[in-house]
Short mmCIF file of C-alpha atoms in Angstrom, two decimals:
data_model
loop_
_atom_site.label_atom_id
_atom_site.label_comp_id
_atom_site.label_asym_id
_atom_site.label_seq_id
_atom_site.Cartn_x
_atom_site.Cartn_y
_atom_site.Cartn_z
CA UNK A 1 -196.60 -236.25 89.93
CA UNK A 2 -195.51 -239.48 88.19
CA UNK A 3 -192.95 -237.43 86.47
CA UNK A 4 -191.48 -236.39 89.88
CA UNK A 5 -191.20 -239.68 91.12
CA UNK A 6 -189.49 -240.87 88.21
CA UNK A 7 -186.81 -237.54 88.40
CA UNK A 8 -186.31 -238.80 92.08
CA UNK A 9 -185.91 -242.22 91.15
CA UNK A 10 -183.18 -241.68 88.82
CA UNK A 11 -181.56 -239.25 90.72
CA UNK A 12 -181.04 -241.76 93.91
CA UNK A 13 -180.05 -244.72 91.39
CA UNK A 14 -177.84 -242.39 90.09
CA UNK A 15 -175.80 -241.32 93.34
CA UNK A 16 -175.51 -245.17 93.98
CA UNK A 17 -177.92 -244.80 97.47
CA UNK A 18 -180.13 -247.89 95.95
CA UNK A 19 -179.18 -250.15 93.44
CA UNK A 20 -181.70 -253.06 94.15
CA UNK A 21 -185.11 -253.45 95.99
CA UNK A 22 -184.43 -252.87 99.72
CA UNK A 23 -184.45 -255.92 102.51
CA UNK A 24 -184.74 -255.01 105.74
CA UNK A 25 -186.17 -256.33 109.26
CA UNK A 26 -188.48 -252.88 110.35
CA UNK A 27 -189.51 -253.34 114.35
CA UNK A 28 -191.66 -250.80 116.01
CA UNK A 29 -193.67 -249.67 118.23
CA UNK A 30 -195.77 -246.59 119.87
CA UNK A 31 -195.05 -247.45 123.46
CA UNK A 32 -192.29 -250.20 125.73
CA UNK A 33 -189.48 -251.38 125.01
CA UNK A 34 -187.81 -253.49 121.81
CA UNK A 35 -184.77 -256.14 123.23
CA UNK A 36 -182.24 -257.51 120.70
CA UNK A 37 -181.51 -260.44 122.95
CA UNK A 38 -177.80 -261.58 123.00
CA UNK A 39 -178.32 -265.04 121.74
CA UNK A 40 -179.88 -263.13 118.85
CA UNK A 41 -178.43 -262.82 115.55
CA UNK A 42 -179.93 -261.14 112.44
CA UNK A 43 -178.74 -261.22 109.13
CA UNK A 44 -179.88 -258.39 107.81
CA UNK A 45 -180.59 -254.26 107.95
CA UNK A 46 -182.44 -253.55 110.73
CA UNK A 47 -184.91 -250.72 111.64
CA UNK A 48 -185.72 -249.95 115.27
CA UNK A 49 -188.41 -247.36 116.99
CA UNK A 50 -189.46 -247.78 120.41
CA UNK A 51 -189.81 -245.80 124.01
CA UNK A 52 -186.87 -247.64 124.74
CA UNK A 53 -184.53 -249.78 122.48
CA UNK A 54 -181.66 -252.26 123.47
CA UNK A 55 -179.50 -254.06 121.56
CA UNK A 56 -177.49 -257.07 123.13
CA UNK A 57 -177.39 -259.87 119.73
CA UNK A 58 -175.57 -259.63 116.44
CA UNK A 59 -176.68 -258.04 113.56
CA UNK A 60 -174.93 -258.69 110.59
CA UNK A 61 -175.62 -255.66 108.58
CA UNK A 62 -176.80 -251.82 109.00
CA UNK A 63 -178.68 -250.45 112.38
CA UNK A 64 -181.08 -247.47 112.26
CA UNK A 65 -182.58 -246.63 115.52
CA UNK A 66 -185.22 -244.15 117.30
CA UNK A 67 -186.35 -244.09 121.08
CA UNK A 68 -185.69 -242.08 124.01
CA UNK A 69 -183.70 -244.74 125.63
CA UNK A 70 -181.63 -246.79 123.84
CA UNK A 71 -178.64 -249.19 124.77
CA UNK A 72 -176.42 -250.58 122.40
CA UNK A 73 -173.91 -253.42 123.88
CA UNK A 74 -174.02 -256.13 120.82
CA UNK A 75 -172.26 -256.40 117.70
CA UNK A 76 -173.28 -254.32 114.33
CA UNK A 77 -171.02 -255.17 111.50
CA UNK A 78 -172.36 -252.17 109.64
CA UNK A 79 -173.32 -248.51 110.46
CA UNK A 80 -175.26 -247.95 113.32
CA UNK A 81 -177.48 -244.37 113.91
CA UNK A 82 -178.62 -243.76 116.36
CA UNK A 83 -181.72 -240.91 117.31
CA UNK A 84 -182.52 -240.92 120.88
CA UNK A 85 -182.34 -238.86 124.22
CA UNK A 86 -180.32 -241.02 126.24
CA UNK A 87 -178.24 -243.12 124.34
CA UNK A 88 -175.60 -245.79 126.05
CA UNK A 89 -173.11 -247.54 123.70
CA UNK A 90 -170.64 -250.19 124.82
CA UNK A 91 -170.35 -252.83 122.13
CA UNK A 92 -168.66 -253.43 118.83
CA UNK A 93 -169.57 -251.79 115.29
CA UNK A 94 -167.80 -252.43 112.29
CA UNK A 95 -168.66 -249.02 110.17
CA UNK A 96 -169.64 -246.07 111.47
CA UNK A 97 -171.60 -244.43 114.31
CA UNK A 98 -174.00 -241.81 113.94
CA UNK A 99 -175.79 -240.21 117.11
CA UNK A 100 -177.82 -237.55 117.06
CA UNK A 101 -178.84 -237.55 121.58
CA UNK A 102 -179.53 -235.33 124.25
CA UNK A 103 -176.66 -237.30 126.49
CA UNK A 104 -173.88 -239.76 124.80
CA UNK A 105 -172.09 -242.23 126.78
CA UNK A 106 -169.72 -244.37 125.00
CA UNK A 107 -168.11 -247.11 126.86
CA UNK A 108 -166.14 -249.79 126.27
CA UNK A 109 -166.90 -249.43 122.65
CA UNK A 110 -165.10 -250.44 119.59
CA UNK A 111 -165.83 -248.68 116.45
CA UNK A 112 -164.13 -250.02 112.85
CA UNK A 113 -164.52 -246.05 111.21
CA UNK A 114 -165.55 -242.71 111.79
CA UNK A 115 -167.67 -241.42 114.79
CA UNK A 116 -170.36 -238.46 114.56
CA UNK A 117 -172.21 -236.55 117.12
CA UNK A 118 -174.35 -233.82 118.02
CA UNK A 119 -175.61 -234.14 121.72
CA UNK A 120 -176.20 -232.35 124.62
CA UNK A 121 -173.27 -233.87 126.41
CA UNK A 122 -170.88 -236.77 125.32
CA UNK A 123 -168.51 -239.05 127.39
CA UNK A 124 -165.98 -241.34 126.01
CA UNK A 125 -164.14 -243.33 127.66
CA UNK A 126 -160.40 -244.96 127.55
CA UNK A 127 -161.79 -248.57 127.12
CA UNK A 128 -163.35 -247.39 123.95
CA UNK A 129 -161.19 -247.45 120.20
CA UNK A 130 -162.30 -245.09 117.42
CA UNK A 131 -161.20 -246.37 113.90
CA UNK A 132 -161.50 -243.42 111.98
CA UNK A 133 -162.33 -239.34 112.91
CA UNK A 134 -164.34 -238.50 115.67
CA UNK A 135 -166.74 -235.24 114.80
CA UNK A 136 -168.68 -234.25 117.27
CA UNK A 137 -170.68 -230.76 118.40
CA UNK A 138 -172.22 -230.63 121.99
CA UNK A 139 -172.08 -228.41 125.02
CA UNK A 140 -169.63 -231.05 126.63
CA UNK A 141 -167.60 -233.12 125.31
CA UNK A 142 -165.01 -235.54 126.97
CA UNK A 143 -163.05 -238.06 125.00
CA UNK A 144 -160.30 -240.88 126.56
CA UNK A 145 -160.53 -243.38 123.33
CA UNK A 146 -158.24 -243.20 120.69
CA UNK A 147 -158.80 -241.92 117.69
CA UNK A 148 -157.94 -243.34 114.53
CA UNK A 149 -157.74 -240.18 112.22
CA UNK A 150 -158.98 -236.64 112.51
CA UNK A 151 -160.68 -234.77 115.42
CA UNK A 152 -162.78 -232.13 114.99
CA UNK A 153 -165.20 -230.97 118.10
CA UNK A 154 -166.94 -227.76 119.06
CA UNK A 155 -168.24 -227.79 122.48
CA UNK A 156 -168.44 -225.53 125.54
CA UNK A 157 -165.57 -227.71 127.83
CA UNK A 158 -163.88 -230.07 125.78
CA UNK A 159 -161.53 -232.65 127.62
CA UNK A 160 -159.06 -234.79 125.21
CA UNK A 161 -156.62 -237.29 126.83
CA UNK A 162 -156.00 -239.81 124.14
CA UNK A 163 -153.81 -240.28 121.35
CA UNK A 164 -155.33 -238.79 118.20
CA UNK A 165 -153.70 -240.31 114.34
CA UNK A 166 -153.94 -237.26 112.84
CA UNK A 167 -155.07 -233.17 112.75
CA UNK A 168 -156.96 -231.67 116.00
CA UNK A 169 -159.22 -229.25 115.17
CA UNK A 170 -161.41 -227.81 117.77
CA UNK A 171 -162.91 -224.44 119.32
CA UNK A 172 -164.31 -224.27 122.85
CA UNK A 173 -164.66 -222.28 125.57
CA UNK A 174 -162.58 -224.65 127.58
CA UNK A 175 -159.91 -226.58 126.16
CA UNK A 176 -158.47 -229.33 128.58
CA UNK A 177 -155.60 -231.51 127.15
CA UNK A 178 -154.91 -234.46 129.29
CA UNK A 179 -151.16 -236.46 129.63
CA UNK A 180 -151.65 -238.93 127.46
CA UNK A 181 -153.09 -237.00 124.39
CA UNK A 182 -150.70 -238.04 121.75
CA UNK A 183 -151.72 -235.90 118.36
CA UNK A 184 -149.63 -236.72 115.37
CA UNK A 185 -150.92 -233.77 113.49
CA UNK A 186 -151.69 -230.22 113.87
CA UNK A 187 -153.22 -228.65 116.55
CA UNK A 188 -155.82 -225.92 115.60
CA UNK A 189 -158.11 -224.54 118.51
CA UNK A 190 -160.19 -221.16 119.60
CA UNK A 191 -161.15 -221.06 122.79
CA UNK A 192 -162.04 -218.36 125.42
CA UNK A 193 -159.83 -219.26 127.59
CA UNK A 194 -156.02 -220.38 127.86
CA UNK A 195 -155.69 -223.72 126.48
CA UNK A 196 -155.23 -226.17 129.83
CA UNK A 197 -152.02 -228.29 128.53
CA UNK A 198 -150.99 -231.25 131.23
CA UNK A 199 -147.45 -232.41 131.52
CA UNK A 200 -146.66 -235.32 129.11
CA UNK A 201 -148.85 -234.44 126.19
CA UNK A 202 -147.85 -234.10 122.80
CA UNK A 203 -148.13 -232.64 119.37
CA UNK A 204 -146.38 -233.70 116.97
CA UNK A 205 -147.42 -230.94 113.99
CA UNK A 206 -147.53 -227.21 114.59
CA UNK A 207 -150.15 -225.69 117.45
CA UNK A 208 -151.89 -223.00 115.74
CA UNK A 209 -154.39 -220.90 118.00
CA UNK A 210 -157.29 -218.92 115.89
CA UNK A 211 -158.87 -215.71 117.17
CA UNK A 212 -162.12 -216.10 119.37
CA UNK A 213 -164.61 -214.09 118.04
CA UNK A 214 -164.02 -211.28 120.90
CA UNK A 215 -160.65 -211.14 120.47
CA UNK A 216 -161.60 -210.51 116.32
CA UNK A 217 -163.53 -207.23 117.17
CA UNK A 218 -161.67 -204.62 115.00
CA UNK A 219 -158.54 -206.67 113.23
CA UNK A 220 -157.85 -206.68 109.86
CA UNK A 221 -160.00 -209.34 108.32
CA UNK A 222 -158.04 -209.59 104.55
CA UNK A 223 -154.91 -211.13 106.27
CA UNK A 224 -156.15 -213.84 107.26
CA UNK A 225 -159.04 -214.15 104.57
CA UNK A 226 -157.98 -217.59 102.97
CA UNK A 227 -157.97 -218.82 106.31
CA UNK A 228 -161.17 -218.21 107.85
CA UNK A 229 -162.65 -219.32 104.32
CA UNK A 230 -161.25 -222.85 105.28
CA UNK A 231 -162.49 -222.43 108.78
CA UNK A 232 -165.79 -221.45 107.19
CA UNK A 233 -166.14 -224.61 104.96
CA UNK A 234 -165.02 -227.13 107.63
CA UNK A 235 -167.63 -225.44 109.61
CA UNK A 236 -170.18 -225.67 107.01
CA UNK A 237 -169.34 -229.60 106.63
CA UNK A 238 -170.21 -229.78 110.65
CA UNK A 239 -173.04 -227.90 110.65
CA UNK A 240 -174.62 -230.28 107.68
CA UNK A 241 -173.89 -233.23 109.31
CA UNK A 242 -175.01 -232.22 112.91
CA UNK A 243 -178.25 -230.79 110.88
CA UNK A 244 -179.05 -233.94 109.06
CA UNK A 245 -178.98 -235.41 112.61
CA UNK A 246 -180.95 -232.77 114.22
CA UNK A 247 -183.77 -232.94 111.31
CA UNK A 248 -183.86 -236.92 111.51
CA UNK A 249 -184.54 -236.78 115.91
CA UNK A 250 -187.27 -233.88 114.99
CA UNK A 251 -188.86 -236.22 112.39
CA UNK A 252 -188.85 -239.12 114.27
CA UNK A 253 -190.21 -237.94 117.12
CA UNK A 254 -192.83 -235.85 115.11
CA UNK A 255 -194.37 -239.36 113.72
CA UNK A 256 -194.14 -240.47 117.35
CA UNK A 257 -196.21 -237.64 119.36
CA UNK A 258 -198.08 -235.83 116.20
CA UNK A 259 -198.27 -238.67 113.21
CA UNK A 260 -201.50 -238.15 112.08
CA UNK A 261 -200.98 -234.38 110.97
CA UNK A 262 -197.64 -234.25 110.11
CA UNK A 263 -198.71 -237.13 107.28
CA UNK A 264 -201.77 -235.16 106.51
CA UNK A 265 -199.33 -232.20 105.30
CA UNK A 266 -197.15 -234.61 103.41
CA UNK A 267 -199.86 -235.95 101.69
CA UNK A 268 -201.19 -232.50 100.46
CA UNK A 269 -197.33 -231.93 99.17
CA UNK A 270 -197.56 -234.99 97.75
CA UNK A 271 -200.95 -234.37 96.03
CA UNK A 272 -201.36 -230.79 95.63
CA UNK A 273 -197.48 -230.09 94.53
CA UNK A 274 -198.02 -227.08 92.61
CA UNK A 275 -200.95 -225.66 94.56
CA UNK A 276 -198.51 -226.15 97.95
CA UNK A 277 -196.24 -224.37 96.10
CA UNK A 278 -198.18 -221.17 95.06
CA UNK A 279 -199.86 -221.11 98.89
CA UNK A 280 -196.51 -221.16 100.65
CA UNK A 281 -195.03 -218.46 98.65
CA UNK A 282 -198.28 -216.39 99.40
CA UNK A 283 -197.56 -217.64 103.34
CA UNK A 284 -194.21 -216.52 103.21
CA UNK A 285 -194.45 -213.33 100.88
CA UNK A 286 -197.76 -211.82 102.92
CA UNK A 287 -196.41 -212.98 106.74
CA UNK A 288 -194.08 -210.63 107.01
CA UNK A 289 -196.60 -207.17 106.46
CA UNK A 290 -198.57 -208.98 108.90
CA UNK A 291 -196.81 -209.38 111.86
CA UNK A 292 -195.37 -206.17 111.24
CA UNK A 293 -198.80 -204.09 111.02
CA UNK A 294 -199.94 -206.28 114.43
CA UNK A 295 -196.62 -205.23 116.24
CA UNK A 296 -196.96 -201.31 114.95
CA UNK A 297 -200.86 -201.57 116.60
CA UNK A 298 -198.98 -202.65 120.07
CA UNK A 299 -202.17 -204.33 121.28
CA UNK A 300 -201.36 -206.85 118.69
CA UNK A 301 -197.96 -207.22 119.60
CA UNK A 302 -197.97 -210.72 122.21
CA UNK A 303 -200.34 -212.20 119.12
CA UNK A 304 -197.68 -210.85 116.67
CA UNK A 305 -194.70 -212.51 118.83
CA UNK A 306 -196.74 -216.27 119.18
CA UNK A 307 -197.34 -216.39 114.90
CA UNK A 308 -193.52 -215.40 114.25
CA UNK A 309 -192.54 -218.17 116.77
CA UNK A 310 -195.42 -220.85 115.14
CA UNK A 311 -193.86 -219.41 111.47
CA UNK A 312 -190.65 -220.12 112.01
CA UNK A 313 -191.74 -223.74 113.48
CA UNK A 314 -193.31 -224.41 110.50
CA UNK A 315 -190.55 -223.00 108.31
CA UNK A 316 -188.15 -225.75 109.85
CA UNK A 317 -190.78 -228.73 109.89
CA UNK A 318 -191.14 -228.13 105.94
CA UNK A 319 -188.23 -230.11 105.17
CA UNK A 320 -188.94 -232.50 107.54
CA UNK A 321 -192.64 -232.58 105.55
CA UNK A 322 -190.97 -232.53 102.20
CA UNK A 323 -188.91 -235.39 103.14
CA UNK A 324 -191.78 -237.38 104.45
CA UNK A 325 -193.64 -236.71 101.12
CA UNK A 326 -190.36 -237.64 99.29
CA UNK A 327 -189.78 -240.83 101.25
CA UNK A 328 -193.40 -241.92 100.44
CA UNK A 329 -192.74 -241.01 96.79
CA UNK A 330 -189.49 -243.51 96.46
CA UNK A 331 -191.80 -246.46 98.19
CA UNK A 332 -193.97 -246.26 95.82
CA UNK A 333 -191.77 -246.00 92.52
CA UNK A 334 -190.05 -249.18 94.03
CA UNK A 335 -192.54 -251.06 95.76
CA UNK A 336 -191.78 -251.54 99.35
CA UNK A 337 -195.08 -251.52 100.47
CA UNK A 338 -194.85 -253.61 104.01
CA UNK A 339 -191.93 -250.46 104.84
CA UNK A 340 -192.79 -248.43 107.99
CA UNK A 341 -193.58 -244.37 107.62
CA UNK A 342 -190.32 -244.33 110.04
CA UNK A 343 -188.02 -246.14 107.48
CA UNK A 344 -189.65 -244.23 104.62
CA UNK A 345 -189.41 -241.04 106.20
CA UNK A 346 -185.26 -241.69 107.33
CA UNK A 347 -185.12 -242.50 103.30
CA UNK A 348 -187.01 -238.90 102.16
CA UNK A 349 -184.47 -237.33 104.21
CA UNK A 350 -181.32 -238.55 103.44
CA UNK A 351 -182.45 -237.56 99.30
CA UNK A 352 -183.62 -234.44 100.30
CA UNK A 353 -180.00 -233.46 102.07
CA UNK A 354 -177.87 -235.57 99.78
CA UNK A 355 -179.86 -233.13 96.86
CA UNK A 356 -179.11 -230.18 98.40
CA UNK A 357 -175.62 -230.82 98.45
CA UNK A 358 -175.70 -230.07 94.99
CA UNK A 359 -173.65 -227.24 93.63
CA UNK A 360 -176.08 -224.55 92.07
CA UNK A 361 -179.20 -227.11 92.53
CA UNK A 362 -178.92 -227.32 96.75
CA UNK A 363 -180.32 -224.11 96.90
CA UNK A 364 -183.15 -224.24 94.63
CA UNK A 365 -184.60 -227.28 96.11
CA UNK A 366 -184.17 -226.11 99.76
CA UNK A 367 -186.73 -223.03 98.60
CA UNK A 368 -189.11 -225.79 96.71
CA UNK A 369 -188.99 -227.39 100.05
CA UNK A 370 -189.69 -224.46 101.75
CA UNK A 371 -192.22 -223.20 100.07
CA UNK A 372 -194.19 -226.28 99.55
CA UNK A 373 -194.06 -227.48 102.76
CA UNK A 374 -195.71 -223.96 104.17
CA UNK A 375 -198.14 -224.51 101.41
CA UNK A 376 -198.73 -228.13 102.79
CA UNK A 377 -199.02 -226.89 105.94
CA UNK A 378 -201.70 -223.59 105.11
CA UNK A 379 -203.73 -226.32 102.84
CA UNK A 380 -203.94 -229.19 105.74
CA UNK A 381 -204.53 -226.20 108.34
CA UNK A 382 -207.86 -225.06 105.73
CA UNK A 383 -208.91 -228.82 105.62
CA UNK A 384 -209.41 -229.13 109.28
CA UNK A 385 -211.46 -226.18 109.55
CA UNK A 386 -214.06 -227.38 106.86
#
């Protein structure tokens, strides 16, 4: 195990995510609320978890943030990220903003860079300036600030009137362009229906339309091969993002409501690496047979239909286990001992998807993960019962 904590070590040093001991201000807490007043100002990275969160002062550095209510109208010279349910923004940040929400409202907002989102619904509106690209994936999405660079969106309506610096590219079932969007790029959209295109907007670059998947059934797919490849990989670079977010809400709010088992399993990762290992490929390899021979019985079938669902739980909280266990590893090698299990675990994660990134590697350590996390999982599950 000390050998893996060294390999992790020197592969964060060496993607430059640490190079010295960490200082930061960590506030939480299981229940209320946490208030940044405005007359404060801290000089320094600052780590937030709370029912509800707002932040009114200054904080001259980077914001991390969990709670189902949070409010942002201060200033944050760094990032800020944001993992919430309802989540209100209306102040100034000088990097970039990172939500991962059920609803987004964004008001009155400046932002120095580049804007990401995956929510439920997000509204943005024309007192609000986006420095760099906006990328955002939610069911609606309605933007009035402009934006700096690039726009990419997916989203069931999606309503642009702003000027936009560079490409569009969006797919929706609803695409609403408003009079004063301005793009100086390309436009490239799908969408199920016509594209809604008010009087007084512009595009600058060509307005190229892409297939909806209906419309697809049945064409030629090699003539247009090199394209949907690109499609494919911008894609792929949305869905990562709007994953990392997803994983870090599900975390955090697994050390909220279920803390005490959810470190129990990365602890027997952490401990038992090997053994974790060995179990979850026997989870994984004998599940299958198992549900199938309890579906084929058909009195079995409802039980069969519950342990699928409760497997494939558990095969998406193994990363978020892993990364725990991973988190815990790196605050030990380096000592930050007074760090909370919220910080630590926001840490594990960020490793565990800037490693699978990875060409050729990304995919072998998304199976260790897998597999030990099951493993963690079967081997807490068998403590309890004792």
């Amino acid at each position: 195990m000390k050998k893996i904590t060294e390999i992790l070590a020197v592969m964060l040093l060496m993607m430059g995510l640490v190079t010295a001991p960490v200082s930061a201000k960590v506030i939480s807490q299981e229940t209320g609320a946490i208030v940044i007043g405005e007359d404060e100002v801290i000089v320094d990275d600052l780590y937030l978890g709370a029912e509800s969160v707002e932040i009114a002062g200054t904080v001259k550095g980077d914001v991390y943030v969990g709670g189902a209510m949070v409010t942002m109208s201060g200033v944050v010279t760094g990032d800020l990220v944001i993992g919430g349910g309802n989540v209100t923004v209306s102040g100034e940040i000088g990097d970039d903003l990172w939500i991962g929400a059920g609803d987004v409202s964004i008001m009155g907002a400046s932002i120095g860079d580049g804007v990401t989102i995956g929510a439920g619904s997000v509204s943005i509106d024309d007192t609000s300036s986006i420095g760099g690209s906006l990328l955002v994936g939610s069911g609606m999405l309605d933007n009035r600030a402009p934006v700096g660079r690039n726009l990419m969106a997916g989203a069931g309506m999606l309503k642009l009137n702003a000027p936009v610096g560079g490409e569009v590219r969006v797919g929706a079932e609803e695409l609403i362009l408003g009079s004063k969007t301005a793009i100086a790029g390309d436009l490239t959209y799908m969408t199920e229906k016509d594209l809604t295109l008010a009087e007084g907007a512009t595009i600058a670059g060509e307005t190229i339309q892409t297939e909806s998947p209906r419309a697809m059934e049945g064409k030629n797919w090699d003539k247009d091969r090199e394209e949907i490849k690109g499609a494919l990989a911008g894609m792929k670079a949305g869905f990562g993002v709007f994953s990392y977010l997803g994983a870090l809400v599900v975390g955090l709010v697994s050390l909220w409501l279920v803390k005490k088992p959810s470190m129990a399993v990365a602890k027997q990762v952490e401990k038992n690496f090997l053994t974790a290992l060995g179990w979850g490929l026997l989870v994984l390899v004998l599940s299958g047979p198992a549900l199938l021979l309890m579906t084929f019985t058909g009195i079995g079938l409802p039980l069969a239909m519950i342990l699928g669902v409760l497997l494939l739980i558990d095969m998406y909280m193994a990363k978020i286990w892993v990364s725990m266990t991973m988190g815990t590893l790196l605050q030990k090698q380096f000592g930050w001992k007074k760090m909370n299990e919220k910080v630590v675990f926001v840490l594990g994660l960020t490793l565990f998807y800037v490693v699978s990134m990875i060409p050729m590697v990304g995919g072998l350590v998304k199976l260790v993960a897998l597999l030990s996390g099951l493993g963690g999982a079967w081997m807490y599950l068998k403590s309890v019962k004792k």
